[in-house]
Tab-separated table of C-alpha atoms in Angstrom:
chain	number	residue	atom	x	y	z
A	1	UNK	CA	-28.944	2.371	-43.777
A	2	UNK	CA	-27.501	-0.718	-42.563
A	3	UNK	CA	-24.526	-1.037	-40.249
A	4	UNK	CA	-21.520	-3.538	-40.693
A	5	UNK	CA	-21.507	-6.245	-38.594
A	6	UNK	CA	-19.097	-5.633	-35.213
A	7	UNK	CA	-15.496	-7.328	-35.814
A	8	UNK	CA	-14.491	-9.884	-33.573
A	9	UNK	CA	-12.278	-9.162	-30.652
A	10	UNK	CA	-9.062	-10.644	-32.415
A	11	UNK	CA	-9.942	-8.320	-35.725
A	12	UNK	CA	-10.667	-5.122	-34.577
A	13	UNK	CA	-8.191	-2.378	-35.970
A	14	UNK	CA	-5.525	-1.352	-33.040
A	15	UNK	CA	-6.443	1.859	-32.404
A	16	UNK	CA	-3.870	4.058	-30.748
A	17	UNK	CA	-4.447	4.717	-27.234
A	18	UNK	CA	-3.356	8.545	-27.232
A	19	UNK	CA	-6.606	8.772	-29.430
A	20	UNK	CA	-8.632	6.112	-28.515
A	21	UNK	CA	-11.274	7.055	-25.304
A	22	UNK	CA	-10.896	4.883	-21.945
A	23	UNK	CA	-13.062	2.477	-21.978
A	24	UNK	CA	-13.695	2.695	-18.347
A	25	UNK	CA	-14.355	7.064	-17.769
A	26	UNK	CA	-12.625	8.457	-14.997
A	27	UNK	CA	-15.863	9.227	-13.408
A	28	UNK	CA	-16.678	5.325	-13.491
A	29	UNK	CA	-13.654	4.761	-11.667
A	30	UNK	CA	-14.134	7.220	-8.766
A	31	UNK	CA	-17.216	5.774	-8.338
A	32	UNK	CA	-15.838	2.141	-8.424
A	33	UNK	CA	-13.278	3.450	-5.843
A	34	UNK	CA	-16.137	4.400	-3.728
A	35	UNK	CA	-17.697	1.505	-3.828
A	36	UNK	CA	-14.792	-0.732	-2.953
A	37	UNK	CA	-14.402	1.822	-0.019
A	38	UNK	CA	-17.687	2.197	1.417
A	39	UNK	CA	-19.552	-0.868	0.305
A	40	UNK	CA	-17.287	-3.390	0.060
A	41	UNK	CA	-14.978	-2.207	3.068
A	42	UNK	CA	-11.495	-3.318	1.236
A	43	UNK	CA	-8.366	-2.428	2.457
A	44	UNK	CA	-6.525	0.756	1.195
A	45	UNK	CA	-3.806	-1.760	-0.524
A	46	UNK	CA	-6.330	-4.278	-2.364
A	47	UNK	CA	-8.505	-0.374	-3.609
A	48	UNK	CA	-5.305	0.622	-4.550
A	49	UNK	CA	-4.695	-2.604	-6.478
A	50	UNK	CA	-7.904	-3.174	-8.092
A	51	UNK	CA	-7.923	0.070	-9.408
A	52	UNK	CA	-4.364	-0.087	-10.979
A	53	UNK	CA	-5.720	-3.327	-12.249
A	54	UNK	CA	-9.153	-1.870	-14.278
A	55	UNK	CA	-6.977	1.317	-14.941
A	56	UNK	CA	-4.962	-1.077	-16.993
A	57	UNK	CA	-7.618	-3.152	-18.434
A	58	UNK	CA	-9.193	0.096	-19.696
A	59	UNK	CA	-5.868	1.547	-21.465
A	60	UNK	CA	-5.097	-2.550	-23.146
A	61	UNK	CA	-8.958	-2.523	-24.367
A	62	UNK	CA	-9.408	0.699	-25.419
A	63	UNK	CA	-6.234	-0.151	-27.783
A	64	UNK	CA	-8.078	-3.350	-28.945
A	65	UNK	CA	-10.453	-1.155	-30.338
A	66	UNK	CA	-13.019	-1.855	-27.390
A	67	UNK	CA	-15.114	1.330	-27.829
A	68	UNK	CA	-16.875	1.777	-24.561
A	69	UNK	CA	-17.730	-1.112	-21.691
A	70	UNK	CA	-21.147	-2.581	-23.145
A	71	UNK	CA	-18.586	-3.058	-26.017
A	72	UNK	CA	-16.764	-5.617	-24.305
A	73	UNK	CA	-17.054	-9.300	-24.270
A	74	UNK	CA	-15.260	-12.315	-22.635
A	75	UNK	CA	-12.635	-12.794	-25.390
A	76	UNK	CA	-11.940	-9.524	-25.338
A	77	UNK	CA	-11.080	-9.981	-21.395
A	78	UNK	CA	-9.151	-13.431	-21.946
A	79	UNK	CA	-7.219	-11.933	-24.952
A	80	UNK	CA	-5.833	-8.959	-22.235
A	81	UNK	CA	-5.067	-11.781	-19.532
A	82	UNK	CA	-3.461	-13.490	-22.101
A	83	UNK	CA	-1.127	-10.449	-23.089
A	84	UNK	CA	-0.208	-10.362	-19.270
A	85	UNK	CA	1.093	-14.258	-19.235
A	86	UNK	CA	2.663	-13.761	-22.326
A	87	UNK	CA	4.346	-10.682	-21.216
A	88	UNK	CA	5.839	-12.383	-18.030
A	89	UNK	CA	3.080	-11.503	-15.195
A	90	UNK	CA	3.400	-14.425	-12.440
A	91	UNK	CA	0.160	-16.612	-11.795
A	92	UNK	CA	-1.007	-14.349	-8.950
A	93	UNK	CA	-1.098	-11.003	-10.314
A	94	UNK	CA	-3.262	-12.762	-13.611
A	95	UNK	CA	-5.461	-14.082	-10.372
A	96	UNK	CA	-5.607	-10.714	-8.828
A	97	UNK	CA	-6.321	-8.843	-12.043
A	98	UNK	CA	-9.318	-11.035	-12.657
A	99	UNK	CA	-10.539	-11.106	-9.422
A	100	UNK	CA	-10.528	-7.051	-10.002
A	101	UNK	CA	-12.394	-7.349	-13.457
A	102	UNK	CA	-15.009	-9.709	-11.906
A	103	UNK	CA	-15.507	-7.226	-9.446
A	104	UNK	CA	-15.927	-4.406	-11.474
A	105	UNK	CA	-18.224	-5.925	-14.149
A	106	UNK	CA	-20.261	-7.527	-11.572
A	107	UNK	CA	-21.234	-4.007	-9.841
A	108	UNK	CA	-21.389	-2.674	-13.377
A	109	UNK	CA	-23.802	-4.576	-14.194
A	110	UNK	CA	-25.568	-3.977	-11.048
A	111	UNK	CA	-25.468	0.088	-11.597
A	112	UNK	CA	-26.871	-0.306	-15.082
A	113	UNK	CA	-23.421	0.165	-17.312
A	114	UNK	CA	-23.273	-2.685	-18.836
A	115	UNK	CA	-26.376	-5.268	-19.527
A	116	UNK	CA	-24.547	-8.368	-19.175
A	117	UNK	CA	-21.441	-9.364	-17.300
A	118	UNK	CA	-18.855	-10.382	-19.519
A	119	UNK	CA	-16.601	-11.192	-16.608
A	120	UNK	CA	-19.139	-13.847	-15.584
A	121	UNK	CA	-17.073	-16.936	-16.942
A	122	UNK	CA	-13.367	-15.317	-16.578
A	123	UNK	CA	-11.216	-17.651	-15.149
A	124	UNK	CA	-7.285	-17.213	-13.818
A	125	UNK	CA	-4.625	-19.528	-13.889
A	126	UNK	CA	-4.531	-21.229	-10.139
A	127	UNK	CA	-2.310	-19.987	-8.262
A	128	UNK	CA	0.981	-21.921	-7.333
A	129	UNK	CA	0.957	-22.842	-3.368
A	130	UNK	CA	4.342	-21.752	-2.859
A	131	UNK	CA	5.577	-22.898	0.716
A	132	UNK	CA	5.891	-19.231	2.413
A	133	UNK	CA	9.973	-18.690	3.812
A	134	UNK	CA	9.995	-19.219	7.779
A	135	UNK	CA	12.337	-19.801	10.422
A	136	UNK	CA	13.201	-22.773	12.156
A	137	UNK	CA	12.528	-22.294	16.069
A	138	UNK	CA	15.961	-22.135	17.093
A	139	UNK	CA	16.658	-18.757	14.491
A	140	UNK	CA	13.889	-17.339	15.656
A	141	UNK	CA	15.372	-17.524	19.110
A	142	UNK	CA	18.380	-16.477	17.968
A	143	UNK	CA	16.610	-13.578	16.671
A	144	UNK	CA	15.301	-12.677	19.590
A	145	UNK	CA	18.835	-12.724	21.558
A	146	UNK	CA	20.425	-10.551	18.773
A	147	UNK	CA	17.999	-8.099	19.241
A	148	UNK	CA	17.498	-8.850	23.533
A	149	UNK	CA	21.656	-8.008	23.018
A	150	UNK	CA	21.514	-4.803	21.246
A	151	UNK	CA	18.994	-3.892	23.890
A	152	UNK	CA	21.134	-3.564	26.447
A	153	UNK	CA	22.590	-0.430	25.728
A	154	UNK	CA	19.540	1.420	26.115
A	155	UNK	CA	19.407	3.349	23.248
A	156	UNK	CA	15.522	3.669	22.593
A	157	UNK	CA	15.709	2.467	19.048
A	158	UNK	CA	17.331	-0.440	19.843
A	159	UNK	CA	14.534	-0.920	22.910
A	160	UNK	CA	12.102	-0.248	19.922
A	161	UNK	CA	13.301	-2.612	17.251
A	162	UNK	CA	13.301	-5.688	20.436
A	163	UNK	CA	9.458	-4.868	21.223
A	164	UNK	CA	8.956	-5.009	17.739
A	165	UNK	CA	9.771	-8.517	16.775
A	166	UNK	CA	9.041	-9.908	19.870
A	167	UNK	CA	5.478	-8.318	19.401
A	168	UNK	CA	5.643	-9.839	15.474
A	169	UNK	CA	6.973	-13.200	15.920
A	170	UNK	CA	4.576	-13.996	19.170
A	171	UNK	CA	1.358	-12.547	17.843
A	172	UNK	CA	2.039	-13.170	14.221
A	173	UNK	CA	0.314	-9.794	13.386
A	174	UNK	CA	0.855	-8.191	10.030
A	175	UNK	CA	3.468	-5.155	9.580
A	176	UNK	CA	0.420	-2.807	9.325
A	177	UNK	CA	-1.317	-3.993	12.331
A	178	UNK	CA	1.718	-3.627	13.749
A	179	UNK	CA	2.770	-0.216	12.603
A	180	UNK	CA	-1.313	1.397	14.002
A	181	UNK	CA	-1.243	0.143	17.248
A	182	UNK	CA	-1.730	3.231	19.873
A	183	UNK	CA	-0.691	2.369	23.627
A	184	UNK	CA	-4.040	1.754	24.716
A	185	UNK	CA	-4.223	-0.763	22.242
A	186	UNK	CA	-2.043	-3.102	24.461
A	187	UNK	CA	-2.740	-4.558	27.759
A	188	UNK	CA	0.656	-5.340	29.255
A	189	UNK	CA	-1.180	-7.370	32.477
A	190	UNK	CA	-3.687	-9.516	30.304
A	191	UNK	CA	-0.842	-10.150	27.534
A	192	UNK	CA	-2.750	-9.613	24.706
A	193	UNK	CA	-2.987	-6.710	21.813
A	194	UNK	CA	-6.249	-5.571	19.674
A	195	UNK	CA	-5.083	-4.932	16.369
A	196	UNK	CA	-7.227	-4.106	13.184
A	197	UNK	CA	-7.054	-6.021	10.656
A	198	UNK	CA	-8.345	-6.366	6.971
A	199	UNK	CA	-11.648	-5.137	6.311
A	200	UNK	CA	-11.464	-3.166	9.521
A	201	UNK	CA	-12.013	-6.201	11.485
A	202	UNK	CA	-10.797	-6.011	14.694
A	203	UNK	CA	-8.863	-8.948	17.392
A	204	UNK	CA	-7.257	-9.734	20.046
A	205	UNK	CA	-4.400	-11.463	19.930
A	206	UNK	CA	-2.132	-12.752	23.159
A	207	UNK	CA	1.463	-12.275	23.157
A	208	UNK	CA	4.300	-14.207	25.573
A	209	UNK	CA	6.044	-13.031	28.446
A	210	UNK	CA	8.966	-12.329	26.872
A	211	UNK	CA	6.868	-9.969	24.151
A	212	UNK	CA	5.024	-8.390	27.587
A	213	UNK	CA	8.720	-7.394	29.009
A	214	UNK	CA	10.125	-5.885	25.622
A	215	UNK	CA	7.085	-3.882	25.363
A	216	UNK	CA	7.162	-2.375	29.028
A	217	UNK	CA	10.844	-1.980	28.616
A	218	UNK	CA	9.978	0.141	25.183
A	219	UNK	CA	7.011	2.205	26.974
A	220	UNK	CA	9.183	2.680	30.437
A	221	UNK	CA	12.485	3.392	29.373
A	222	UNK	CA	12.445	3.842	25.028
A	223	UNK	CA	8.802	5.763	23.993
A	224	UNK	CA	9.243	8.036	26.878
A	225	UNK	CA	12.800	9.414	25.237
A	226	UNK	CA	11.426	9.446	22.048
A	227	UNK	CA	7.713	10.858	22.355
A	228	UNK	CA	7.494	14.432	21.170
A	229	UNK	CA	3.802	16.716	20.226
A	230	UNK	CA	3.234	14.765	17.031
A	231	UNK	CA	3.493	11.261	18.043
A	232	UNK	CA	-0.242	11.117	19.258
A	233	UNK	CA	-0.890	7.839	20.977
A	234	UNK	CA	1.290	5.781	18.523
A	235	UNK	CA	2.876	2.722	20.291
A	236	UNK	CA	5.692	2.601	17.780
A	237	UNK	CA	7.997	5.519	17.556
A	238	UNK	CA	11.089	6.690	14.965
A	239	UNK	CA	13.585	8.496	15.649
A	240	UNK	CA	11.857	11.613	15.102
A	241	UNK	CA	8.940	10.686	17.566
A	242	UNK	CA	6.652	10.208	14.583
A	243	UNK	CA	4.578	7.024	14.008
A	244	UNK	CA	6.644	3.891	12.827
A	245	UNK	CA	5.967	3.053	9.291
A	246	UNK	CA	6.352	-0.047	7.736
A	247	UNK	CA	9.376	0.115	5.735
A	248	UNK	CA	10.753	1.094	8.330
A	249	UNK	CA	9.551	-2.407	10.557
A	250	UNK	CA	11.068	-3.899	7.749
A	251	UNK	CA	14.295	-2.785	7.335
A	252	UNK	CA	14.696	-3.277	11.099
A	253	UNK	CA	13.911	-7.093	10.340
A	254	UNK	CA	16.040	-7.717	7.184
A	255	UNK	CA	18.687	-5.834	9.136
A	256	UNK	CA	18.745	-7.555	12.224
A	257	UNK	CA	18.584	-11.528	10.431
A	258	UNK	CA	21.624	-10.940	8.752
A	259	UNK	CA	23.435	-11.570	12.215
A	260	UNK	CA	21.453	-15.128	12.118
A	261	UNK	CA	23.635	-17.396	10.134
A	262	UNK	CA	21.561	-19.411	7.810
A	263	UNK	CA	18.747	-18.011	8.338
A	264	UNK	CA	16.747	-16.847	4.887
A	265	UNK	CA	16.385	-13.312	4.429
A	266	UNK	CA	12.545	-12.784	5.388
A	267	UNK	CA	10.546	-9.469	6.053
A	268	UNK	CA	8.162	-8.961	8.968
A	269	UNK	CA	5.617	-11.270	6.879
A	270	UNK	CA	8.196	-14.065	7.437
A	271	UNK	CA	7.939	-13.981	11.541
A	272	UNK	CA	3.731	-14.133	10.766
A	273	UNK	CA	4.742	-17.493	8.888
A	274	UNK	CA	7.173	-18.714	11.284
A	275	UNK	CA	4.615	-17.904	14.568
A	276	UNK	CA	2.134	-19.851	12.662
A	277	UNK	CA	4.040	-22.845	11.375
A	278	UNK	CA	5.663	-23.189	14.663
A	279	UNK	CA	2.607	-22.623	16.603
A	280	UNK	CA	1.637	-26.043	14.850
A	281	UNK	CA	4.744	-28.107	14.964
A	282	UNK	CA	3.709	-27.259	18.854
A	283	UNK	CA	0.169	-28.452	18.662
A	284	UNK	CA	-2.028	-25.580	18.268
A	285	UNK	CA	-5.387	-26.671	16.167
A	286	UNK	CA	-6.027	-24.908	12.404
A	287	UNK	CA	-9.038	-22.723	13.801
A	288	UNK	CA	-6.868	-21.520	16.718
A	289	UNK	CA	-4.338	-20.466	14.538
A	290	UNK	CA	-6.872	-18.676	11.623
A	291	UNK	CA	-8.261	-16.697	14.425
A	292	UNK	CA	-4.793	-15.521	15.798
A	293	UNK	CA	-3.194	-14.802	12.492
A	294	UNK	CA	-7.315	-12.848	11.398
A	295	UNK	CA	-8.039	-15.283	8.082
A	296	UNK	CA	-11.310	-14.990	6.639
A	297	UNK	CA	-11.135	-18.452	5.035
A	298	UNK	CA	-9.467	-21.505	6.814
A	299	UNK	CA	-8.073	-22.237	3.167
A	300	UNK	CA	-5.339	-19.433	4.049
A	301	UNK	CA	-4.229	-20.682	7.028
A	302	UNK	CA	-4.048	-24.374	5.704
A	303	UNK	CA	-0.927	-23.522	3.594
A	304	UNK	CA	0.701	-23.683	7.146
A	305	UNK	CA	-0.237	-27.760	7.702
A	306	UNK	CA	2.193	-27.485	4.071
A	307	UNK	CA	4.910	-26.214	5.896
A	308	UNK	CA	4.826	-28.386	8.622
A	309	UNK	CA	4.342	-31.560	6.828
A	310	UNK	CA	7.253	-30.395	4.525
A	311	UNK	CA	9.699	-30.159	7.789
A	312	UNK	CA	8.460	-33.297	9.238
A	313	UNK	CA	9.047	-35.237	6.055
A	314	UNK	CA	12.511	-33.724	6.055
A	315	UNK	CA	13.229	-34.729	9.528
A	316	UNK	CA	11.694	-37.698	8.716
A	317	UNK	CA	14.183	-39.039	5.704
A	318	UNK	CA	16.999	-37.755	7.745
A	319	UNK	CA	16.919	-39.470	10.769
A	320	UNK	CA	14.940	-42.621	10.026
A	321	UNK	CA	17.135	-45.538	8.977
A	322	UNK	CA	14.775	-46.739	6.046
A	323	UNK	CA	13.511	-43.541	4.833
């Protein structure tokens, strides 16, 4: 008996998706997860991401009528990209989720579920090289003295929230490299910190004198008033005695910038753009700069030159007289 030709992608019946089956099985995604994991070494955050991202892709095809993955094609990818610019998604989430469905459908393909890759030509919209929010050099400083200030009462948080941006702003170190250093992890007489970074990479990173006395203050005088049986060999303490998390790095940041007038309301990430850019405006060299901040790709740390090319053409048309 013969079968009906297969609608096209844009005239397949919606299908509820109460009723309809995932596309993508639950046991395909566990083992996507693990492969992410333990092949691909990703970060918890990007796993975390990518999964989200096919979780979704399953749900918006299996409404399409998409009946199972060999089932799908390209158009049928496009068409659920599509429904994310339409539905206001910015340029870099569309990027990210077809980065994720790349991924997937190129170790599908690899494990035998699907035949072809129909991922193989999915494009994204580029994404936008927005200038990232720093601080000029003289906020940062100012930064530092607000926090240098509060110091000086010697309450241990206070000792712990000036390590901690000095430690940001002159290593340039994300908020979770920041947040799993242990004390061993930092060698107060060399100046310098080995952090782990994405993909379980690990560097060292140097730090400034003034980031070498916060710290020793924080270990002499703050951790030891704060340590308790569950803090381990965290470097970063709360209140408690318990590891530092990261919202809680950045709610010491946000907090402490609203005593700098002017200055833009930035996160932790901000002081990893502002050591960078102003690393530059001093003279460091691109590759010096990739390896302190742990880029892969020299492409990341080029949105920096942006910055400082922005500045200087500011500076530039305000102080020359035929700008």
């Amino acid at each position: 008996m013969p079968t009906s030709p297969r609608p096209a992608s844009g005239q397949r019946q919606q299908e509820s998706t109460a009723t309809a089956a995932p596309v993508v099985p639950e046991d395909v995604l566990a083992d996507f997860r693990r492969h992410l994991e333990a092949e691909r070494n990703r970060s918890e955050h990007t796993v975390r991401a990518y999964l989200g991202d096919i979780t979704a892709m399953s749900e918006a095809l299996a409404a399409a009528g998409v009946t199972g993955l060999p089932d799908t094609t390209l158009a049928d990818l496009r068409s659920w990209l599509g429904d994310q610019a339409e539905g206001g998604a910015s340029a870099s989430t569309i990027a990210r989720r077809s980065a994720a469905a790349r991924t997937f459908f190129r170790w599908a393909k690899r494990t035998g579920l699907v035949e072809t890759d129909p991922a193989l030509r999915l494009g994204a919209p580029r994404k936008g090289r927005t200038l990232p929010g720093v601080l000029k050099q003289s906020e940062a400083s100012d930064l530092m003295e607000i926090a240098a200030v509060a110091a000086d009462d010697d309450d241990p948080i206070h000792l712990r929230n000036r390590a901690i941006l000095e430690l940001l702003y002159a290593s340039g170190v994300r908020v979770g490299e920041l947040t799993g250093l242990d004390v061993d992890d930092v060698d107060l007489a060399g100046q310098v910190a080995r952090v782990l970074g994405k993909g379980n990479k690990e560097r060292t990173v140097p730090f400034g004198a003034p980031a070498g006395e916060a710290l020793r203050t924080w270990l002499d005088r703050g951790r030891t008033a704060l340590v308790t049986g569950e803090s381990g060999p965290a470097l970063f303490l709360g209140r408690r005695g318990r590891r530092v998390d990261q919202r809680q790095v950045r709610t010491v940041v946000h907090d402490l910038l609203t005593h700098v007038p002017d200055a833009a309301d930035l996160g932790p990430h901000g002081l990893r753009h502002s050591a960078a850019t102003h690393l530059l405006e001093g003279g460091a060299d691109l590759r010096t700069v990739q390896e302190l901040l742990g880029h892969s790709s020299l492409a990341t740390t080029q949105i920096y030159t942006h910055v400082s090319v922005d500045r200087l053409r500011a500076a530039y048309r305000q102080a020359h007289p035929r700008a």
